[in-house]
Tab-separated table of C-alpha atoms and ligand atoms in Angstrom:
chain	number	residue	atom	x	y	z
A	1	MET	CA	-16.789	0.604	-8.826
A	2	GLN	CA	-16.767	3.648	-11.038
A	3	TYR	CA	-13.328	5.226	-11.112
A	4	TYR	CA	-14.170	8.174	-13.334
A	5	ASN	CA	-16.948	9.888	-15.185
A	6	SER	CA	-17.236	12.432	-17.968
A	7	ASN	CA	-16.169	15.278	-15.632
A	8	THR	CA	-13.085	13.597	-14.165
A	9	ILE	CA	-9.751	15.349	-14.649
A	10	ILE	CA	-6.425	13.529	-14.597
A	11	TYR	CA	-2.855	14.813	-14.651
A	12	LEU	CA	-0.956	13.591	-17.700
A	13	ASN	CA	2.598	14.641	-18.546
A	14	GLY	CA	2.333	18.184	-17.248
A	15	ALA	CA	-1.275	18.936	-18.205
A	16	PHE	CA	-4.689	18.483	-16.617
A	17	VAL	CA	-6.949	16.689	-19.088
A	18	LYS	CA	-10.298	14.950	-19.081
A	19	ALA	CA	-10.046	11.258	-18.242
A	20	THR	CA	-12.416	10.414	-21.074
A	21	GLU	CA	-10.227	12.237	-23.587
A	22	ALA	CA	-6.816	11.001	-22.426
A	23	LYS	CA	-5.120	8.347	-24.552
A	24	THR	CA	-2.461	5.759	-24.035
A	25	ASP	CA	-0.510	3.672	-26.494
A	26	LEU	CA	-1.143	-0.003	-27.120
A	27	TYR	CA	2.480	-0.651	-28.110
A	28	GLY	CA	4.137	-0.018	-24.741
A	29	GLN	CA	6.270	-2.263	-22.548
A	30	SER	CA	4.138	-1.395	-19.540
A	31	LEU	CA	1.041	-2.993	-21.009
A	32	HIS	CA	2.838	-5.940	-22.562
A	33	TYR	CA	5.426	-6.799	-19.912
A	34	GLY	CA	4.252	-5.033	-16.744
A	35	LEU	CA	7.141	-2.579	-16.470
A	36	ALA	CA	5.543	0.455	-14.873
A	37	ALA	CA	5.980	1.967	-11.406
A	38	PHE	CA	3.069	3.214	-9.362
A	39	GLU	CA	1.928	4.376	-5.939
A	40	GLY	CA	-1.227	4.164	-3.883
A	41	ILE	CA	-1.765	7.242	-1.709
A	42	ARG	CA	-4.614	8.416	0.511
A	43	ALA	CA	-6.049	11.874	1.031
A	44	TYR	CA	-8.097	12.511	4.155
A	45	LYS	CA	-10.507	15.289	4.968
A	46	THR	CA	-9.095	16.496	8.260
A	47	HIS	CA	-10.431	19.257	10.471
A	48	ASN	CA	-7.704	21.481	8.965
A	49	ALA	CA	-8.125	20.742	5.262
A	50	THR	CA	-7.705	17.817	2.910
A	51	ARG	CA	-4.296	16.331	3.622
A	52	ILE	CA	-2.460	13.739	1.598
A	53	PHE	CA	-0.888	11.380	4.093
A	54	LYS	CA	2.900	10.865	3.696
A	55	ILE	CA	2.788	12.274	0.181
A	56	LYS	CA	6.526	13.021	0.161
A	57	GLU	CA	7.369	9.436	1.143
A	58	HIS	CA	5.108	8.049	-1.593
A	59	PHE	CA	6.653	10.162	-4.353
A	60	GLU	CA	10.122	9.317	-3.054
A	61	ARG	CA	9.252	5.619	-3.284
A	62	LEU	CA	7.889	6.143	-6.816
A	63	LYS	CA	11.216	7.659	-7.813
A	64	LYS	CA	13.149	4.884	-6.098
A	65	SER	CA	11.027	2.189	-7.781
A	66	CYS	CA	11.827	3.742	-11.170
A	67	GLU	CA	15.528	4.045	-10.413
A	68	LEU	CA	15.774	0.432	-9.282
A	69	VAL	CA	14.355	-0.955	-12.526
A	70	GLY	CA	15.930	1.607	-14.869
A	71	ILE	CA	12.821	3.654	-15.686
A	72	PRO	CA	13.795	7.326	-16.227
A	73	TYR	CA	12.309	9.775	-13.714
A	74	PRO	CA	12.666	13.272	-15.157
A	75	TRP	CA	10.248	14.974	-12.725
A	76	ASP	CA	10.621	17.098	-9.649
A	77	ASN	CA	8.707	15.545	-6.759
A	78	LYS	CA	7.933	18.929	-5.167
A	79	ASP	CA	6.161	19.915	-8.367
A	80	LEU	CA	4.308	16.578	-8.577
A	81	ILE	CA	3.105	17.030	-5.002
A	82	LYS	CA	1.683	20.475	-5.850
A	83	LYS	CA	0.048	19.040	-8.954
A	84	THR	CA	-1.509	16.232	-6.902
A	85	TYR	CA	-3.141	18.718	-4.499
A	86	ARG	CA	-4.341	20.671	-7.532
A	87	LEU	CA	-5.792	17.464	-9.003
A	88	LEU	CA	-7.880	16.889	-5.878
A	89	GLU	CA	-9.183	20.456	-6.043
A	90	LYS	CA	-10.061	20.132	-9.716
A	91	ASN	CA	-12.065	16.988	-8.995
A	92	ASN	CA	-13.494	18.342	-5.757
A	93	LEU	CA	-12.176	15.307	-3.864
A	94	LYS	CA	-11.602	15.283	-0.120
A	95	ASP	CA	-11.357	11.635	0.976
A	96	ALA	CA	-9.614	10.060	-1.930
A	97	TYR	CA	-7.298	7.398	-3.241
A	98	ILE	CA	-4.549	8.751	-5.489
A	99	ARG	CA	-2.767	6.679	-8.105
A	100	PRO	CA	0.341	8.016	-9.868
A	101	ILE	CA	1.826	5.694	-12.484
A	102	VAL	CA	4.955	5.967	-14.605
A	103	TYR	CA	4.732	3.979	-17.836
A	104	SER	CA	6.660	3.561	-21.047
A	105	GLU	CA	6.331	5.183	-24.431
A	106	PRO	CA	5.671	2.779	-27.312
A	107	GLN	CA	8.523	0.327	-27.287
A	108	MET	CA	8.455	-3.458	-27.288
A	109	THR	CA	12.057	-4.476	-26.667
A	110	LEU	CA	13.285	-5.988	-23.435
A	111	VAL	CA	15.473	-3.059	-22.412
A	112	ALA	CA	14.340	-0.362	-19.980
A	113	PRO	CA	12.512	2.502	-21.714
A	114	GLU	CA	14.122	5.837	-22.561
A	115	LYS	CA	10.929	7.849	-22.669
A	116	VAL	CA	8.193	7.669	-20.099
A	117	ASN	CA	4.843	9.171	-19.171
A	118	ILE	CA	3.399	10.062	-15.819
A	119	MET	CA	-0.302	9.943	-15.105
A	120	ILE	CA	-1.940	10.805	-11.785
A	121	CYS	CA	-5.579	10.054	-11.168
A	122	ALA	CA	-7.716	10.055	-8.032
A	123	TRP	CA	-11.111	8.803	-6.971
A	124	GLU	CA	-13.235	8.994	-3.888
A	125	TRP	CA	-12.517	6.160	-1.514
A	126	GLY	CA	-13.508	5.028	1.965
A	127	ALA	CA	-12.024	2.071	3.859
A	128	TYR	CA	-10.529	-0.661	1.676
A	129	LEU	CA	-11.102	-3.842	3.634
A	130	GLY	CA	-13.608	-2.353	6.059
A	131	ASP	CA	-13.342	-2.257	9.815
A	132	LYS	CA	-14.115	-5.902	10.344
A	133	GLN	CA	-11.436	-8.449	11.155
A	134	LEU	CA	-10.230	-10.610	8.345
A	135	LYS	CA	-10.291	-14.298	7.651
A	136	VAL	CA	-6.906	-14.874	6.103
A	137	CYS	CA	-5.336	-17.928	4.461
A	138	ILE	CA	-1.745	-18.761	3.785
A	139	SER	CA	-1.448	-18.488	0.049
A	140	PRO	CA	-0.109	-21.272	-2.141
A	141	PHE	CA	1.653	-18.439	-4.033
A	142	GLN	CA	4.967	-17.184	-2.618
A	143	ARG	CA	6.119	-13.568	-2.922
A	144	PRO	CA	8.586	-13.011	-5.779
A	145	ASN	CA	12.120	-14.074	-4.969
A	146	PRO	CA	14.298	-10.977	-4.368
A	147	LYS	CA	16.893	-12.585	-6.622
A	148	SER	CA	14.416	-12.472	-9.509
A	149	THR	CA	13.300	-8.835	-9.143
A	150	PHE	CA	13.583	-5.765	-6.896
A	151	VAL	CA	10.877	-6.599	-4.372
A	152	GLU	CA	11.182	-3.179	-2.737
A	153	ALA	CA	10.111	-1.522	-6.020
A	154	LYS	CA	6.381	-1.035	-6.492
A	155	ILE	CA	6.207	-2.346	-10.050
A	156	SER	CA	3.008	-3.214	-11.896
A	157	GLY	CA	4.178	-6.682	-12.954
A	158	HIS	CA	4.617	-7.739	-9.320
A	159	TYR	CA	0.882	-7.428	-8.852
A	160	VAL	CA	0.142	-10.477	-10.981
A	161	ASN	CA	1.357	-12.374	-7.911
A	162	SER	CA	-0.991	-10.344	-5.658
A	163	ILE	CA	-3.981	-10.897	-7.951
A	164	LEU	CA	-3.346	-14.656	-8.064
A	165	ALA	CA	-3.098	-14.833	-4.269
A	166	THR	CA	-6.196	-12.720	-3.546
A	167	THR	CA	-8.292	-14.460	-6.176
A	168	ASP	CA	-7.345	-17.858	-4.771
A	169	ALA	CA	-8.117	-16.697	-1.194
A	170	LYS	CA	-11.549	-15.347	-2.120
A	171	LYS	CA	-12.392	-18.453	-4.137
A	172	ARG	CA	-11.745	-20.488	-0.993
A	173	GLY	CA	-13.981	-18.228	1.137
A	174	PHE	CA	-11.280	-16.112	2.828
A	175	ASP	CA	-11.064	-12.322	2.834
A	176	GLU	CA	-7.381	-12.040	2.095
A	177	ALA	CA	-4.173	-13.957	1.436
A	178	LEU	CA	-0.948	-13.984	3.402
A	179	LEU	CA	2.052	-14.826	1.276
A	180	LEU	CA	5.233	-16.525	2.424
A	181	ASP	CA	8.677	-15.752	1.052
A	182	MET	CA	10.885	-18.177	-0.873
A	183	ASN	CA	12.108	-19.662	2.432
A	184	GLU	CA	8.532	-20.271	3.619
A	185	ASN	CA	8.744	-17.490	6.202
A	186	VAL	CA	5.945	-14.965	6.595
A	187	ALA	CA	6.276	-12.149	4.033
A	188	GLU	CA	3.219	-9.936	3.560
A	189	GLY	CA	-0.339	-9.683	2.326
A	190	SER	CA	-1.163	-9.127	-1.338
A	191	GLY	CA	-1.265	-5.375	-0.681
A	192	ALA	CA	-0.340	-4.907	2.968
A	193	ASN	CA	2.364	-5.666	5.529
A	194	ILE	CA	1.779	-7.816	8.606
A	195	PHE	CA	2.489	-7.460	12.333
A	196	ILE	CA	1.901	-10.085	14.991
A	197	GLU	CA	1.592	-9.572	18.748
A	198	LYS	CA	3.116	-11.973	21.266
A	199	GLY	CA	3.584	-11.387	24.975
A	200	GLY	CA	2.952	-7.644	24.769
A	201	LYS	CA	5.425	-7.037	21.902
A	202	LEU	CA	4.946	-6.633	18.175
A	203	TYR	CA	6.886	-8.577	15.562
A	204	THR	CA	7.043	-7.892	11.834
A	205	PRO	CA	9.046	-9.506	9.016
A	206	SER	CA	12.334	-7.683	8.399
A	207	LEU	CA	12.887	-5.859	5.119
A	208	GLY	CA	14.480	-7.758	2.256
A	209	ASN	CA	11.732	-9.996	0.930
A	210	ILE	CA	8.827	-7.520	1.211
A	211	LEU	CA	7.691	-4.093	0.086
A	212	ALA	CA	8.903	-1.494	2.589
A	213	GLY	CA	5.441	-0.226	3.415
A	214	ILE	CA	4.997	3.404	4.354
A	215	THR	CA	2.241	2.352	6.754
A	216	ARG	CA	4.586	-0.281	8.239
A	217	ALA	CA	7.091	2.528	8.942
A	218	THR	CA	4.268	4.647	10.414
A	219	VAL	CA	3.182	1.805	12.705
A	220	ILE	CA	6.787	1.472	13.918
A	221	GLU	CA	6.855	5.259	14.583
A	222	LEU	CA	3.563	5.060	16.475
A	223	CYS	CA	4.901	2.168	18.552
A	224	LYS	CA	7.889	4.301	19.567
A	225	MET	CA	5.512	7.004	20.768
A	226	LEU	CA	3.308	4.482	22.523
A	227	ASP	CA	6.277	2.699	24.077
A	228	VAL	CA	5.485	-0.615	22.398
A	229	GLU	CA	8.494	-2.728	21.470
A	230	VAL	CA	8.647	-3.765	17.787
A	231	ILE	CA	10.996	-6.516	16.690
A	232	GLU	CA	11.805	-6.891	12.993
A	233	LYS	CA	12.796	-10.492	12.327
A	234	GLN	CA	12.068	-13.591	10.271
A	235	ILE	CA	8.748	-15.053	11.359
A	236	ASN	CA	7.818	-18.645	10.592
A	237	VAL	CA	4.308	-20.042	10.217
A	238	GLU	CA	4.356	-21.632	13.660
A	239	GLU	CA	5.180	-18.285	15.301
A	240	LEU	CA	2.455	-16.655	13.218
A	241	LYS	CA	-0.163	-19.145	14.348
A	242	ASN	CA	0.988	-19.089	17.985
A	243	ALA	CA	0.732	-15.289	18.177
A	244	ASP	CA	-1.807	-13.589	20.462
A	245	SER	CA	-3.131	-11.390	17.629
A	246	ALA	CA	-2.136	-10.054	14.234
A	247	PHE	CA	-2.965	-7.243	11.840
A	248	PHE	CA	-2.340	-6.062	8.299
A	249	CYS	CA	-1.360	-2.491	7.514
A	250	GLY	CA	-1.163	-0.557	4.274
A	251	THR	CA	-2.176	2.747	2.766
A	252	ALA	CA	-5.471	1.342	1.505
A	253	ALA	CA	-6.159	-1.163	4.295
A	254	GLU	CA	-4.904	1.218	7.030
A	255	VAL	CA	-4.657	-1.012	10.152
A	256	ILE	CA	-6.960	-4.003	10.133
A	257	GLY	CA	-7.187	-6.915	12.521
A	258	ILE	CA	-6.805	-10.537	11.483
A	259	HIS	CA	-9.345	-12.892	12.994
A	260	THR	CA	-8.091	-16.211	11.657
A	261	ILE	CA	-5.190	-17.625	9.677
A	262	ASP	CA	-6.398	-20.752	7.881
A	263	ASP	CA	-8.251	-22.538	10.678
A	264	THR	CA	-6.282	-20.947	13.528
A	265	VAL	CA	-8.388	-18.419	15.438
A	266	TYR	CA	-6.631	-15.675	17.415
A	267	ARG	CA	-8.118	-16.014	20.830
A	268	GLN	CA	-7.260	-12.557	22.115
A	269	ARG	CA	-10.135	-10.146	21.544
A	270	TRP	CA	-9.215	-7.536	18.924
A	271	SER	CA	-10.321	-4.768	21.285
A	272	ASP	CA	-7.756	-6.028	23.846
A	273	SER	CA	-4.879	-6.168	21.355
A	274	ILE	CA	-2.034	-3.746	20.680
A	275	GLY	CA	-3.233	-3.709	17.069
A	276	TYR	CA	-6.483	-2.127	18.187
A	277	VAL	CA	-4.591	0.678	19.933
A	278	ILE	CA	-2.446	1.179	16.838
A	279	GLN	CA	-5.544	1.166	14.637
A	280	ARG	CA	-7.051	4.055	16.598
A	281	ALA	CA	-3.737	5.923	16.827
A	282	TYR	CA	-3.273	5.573	13.058
A	283	LYS	CA	-6.753	6.960	12.384
A	284	ASN	CA	-6.029	9.911	14.665
A	285	LEU	CA	-2.722	10.514	12.919
A	286	VAL	CA	-4.099	10.529	9.357
A	287	LEU	CA	-6.970	12.749	10.461
A	288	GLU	CA	-4.502	15.054	12.267
A	289	LYS	CA	-6.319	14.751	15.551
A	290	VAL	CA	-4.016	16.018	18.250
A	291	ASN	CA	-4.934	13.817	21.143
A	292	TYR	CA	-3.575	10.382	20.350
A	293	GLU	CA	-4.817	7.808	22.738
A	294	VAL	CA	-1.465	7.131	24.291
A	295	ILE	CA	-2.612	4.930	27.106
A	296	ILE	CA	-2.646	1.203	26.514
B	301	LIG	N1	2.959	-4.845	0.527
B	301	LIG	C1	2.451	-4.799	-0.719
B	301	LIG	C2	2.691	-5.937	-1.631
B	301	LIG	C3	1.679	-3.698	-1.137
B	301	LIG	O1	1.161	-3.652	-2.362
B	301	LIG	C4	1.450	-2.651	-0.229
B	301	LIG	C5	0.600	-1.482	-0.649
B	301	LIG	N2	1.361	-0.500	-1.271
B	301	LIG	C6	2.015	-2.735	1.043
B	301	LIG	C7	2.764	-3.844	1.395
B	301	LIG	C8	1.830	-1.630	2.039
B	301	LIG	O2	2.556	-0.509	1.613
B	301	LIG	P1	2.110	0.965	2.030
B	301	LIG	O3	1.958	0.960	3.491
B	301	LIG	O4	3.250	1.824	1.570
B	301	LIG	O5	0.849	1.244	1.309
């Protein structure tokens, strides 16, 4: 995967600069200890224009992530949103993945930084996990304990846990990992939230031990429109495996069906599941198509 080339422009601390000429410091806390906050955002070429889906929500979460862990956030989100649209234009990107990151100035102590940088880059990107259904395993790695960090902050260091889980899953022949929380209840994927379907209703782990996904919130909104009941609650592994179907959702993954969890196969056909309806409704929403398929 090539993320940039000699023409790529990034946004760095108020200026648009060439990616190949931009520099970072090797003496920063972000590199050494993983204290940086970031976002993953998608832009879609719609029939209107290129639209960045839920851009306000993503920059709000970036700010909140920084505030939670004591990283200063001296920027105005309205301005950053304008700059992000400008960045896409400068790189002539229409369907893209956008990555803002806030990271520290050179400083190696264990106190939160006083000075920070913001970088926003973008690259062309299609579907993350593809449209197939996933073979998922329950990871031997748990999600970080909320008493050891702010799990609702999207902080670089948390992704060591995600990398360990995904690498282990792929090594064992699965597509993705599902991580449990510290009480062995279902938490989330390495980069996506989970919903299960049982008896015509959807269930998803309540907030507290997971990242509050923007796609998760969108799925809940779509369910309201589609008159599908969503219950947020603790879900144990038995409930997960006894479900009729299940899906992951996230900015990158969008909505993607789960075929198996370990050796448990979901018997309901994906095309007969609520997840399938949500998958199509989500695609219509991000592409700003007016006619949602509201009939289940
Ligand atoms: N959980 C984790 C751990 C993630 O990294 C992501 C991706 N940001 C999500 C859930 C889904 O969040 P969102 O829908 O905001 O992309």
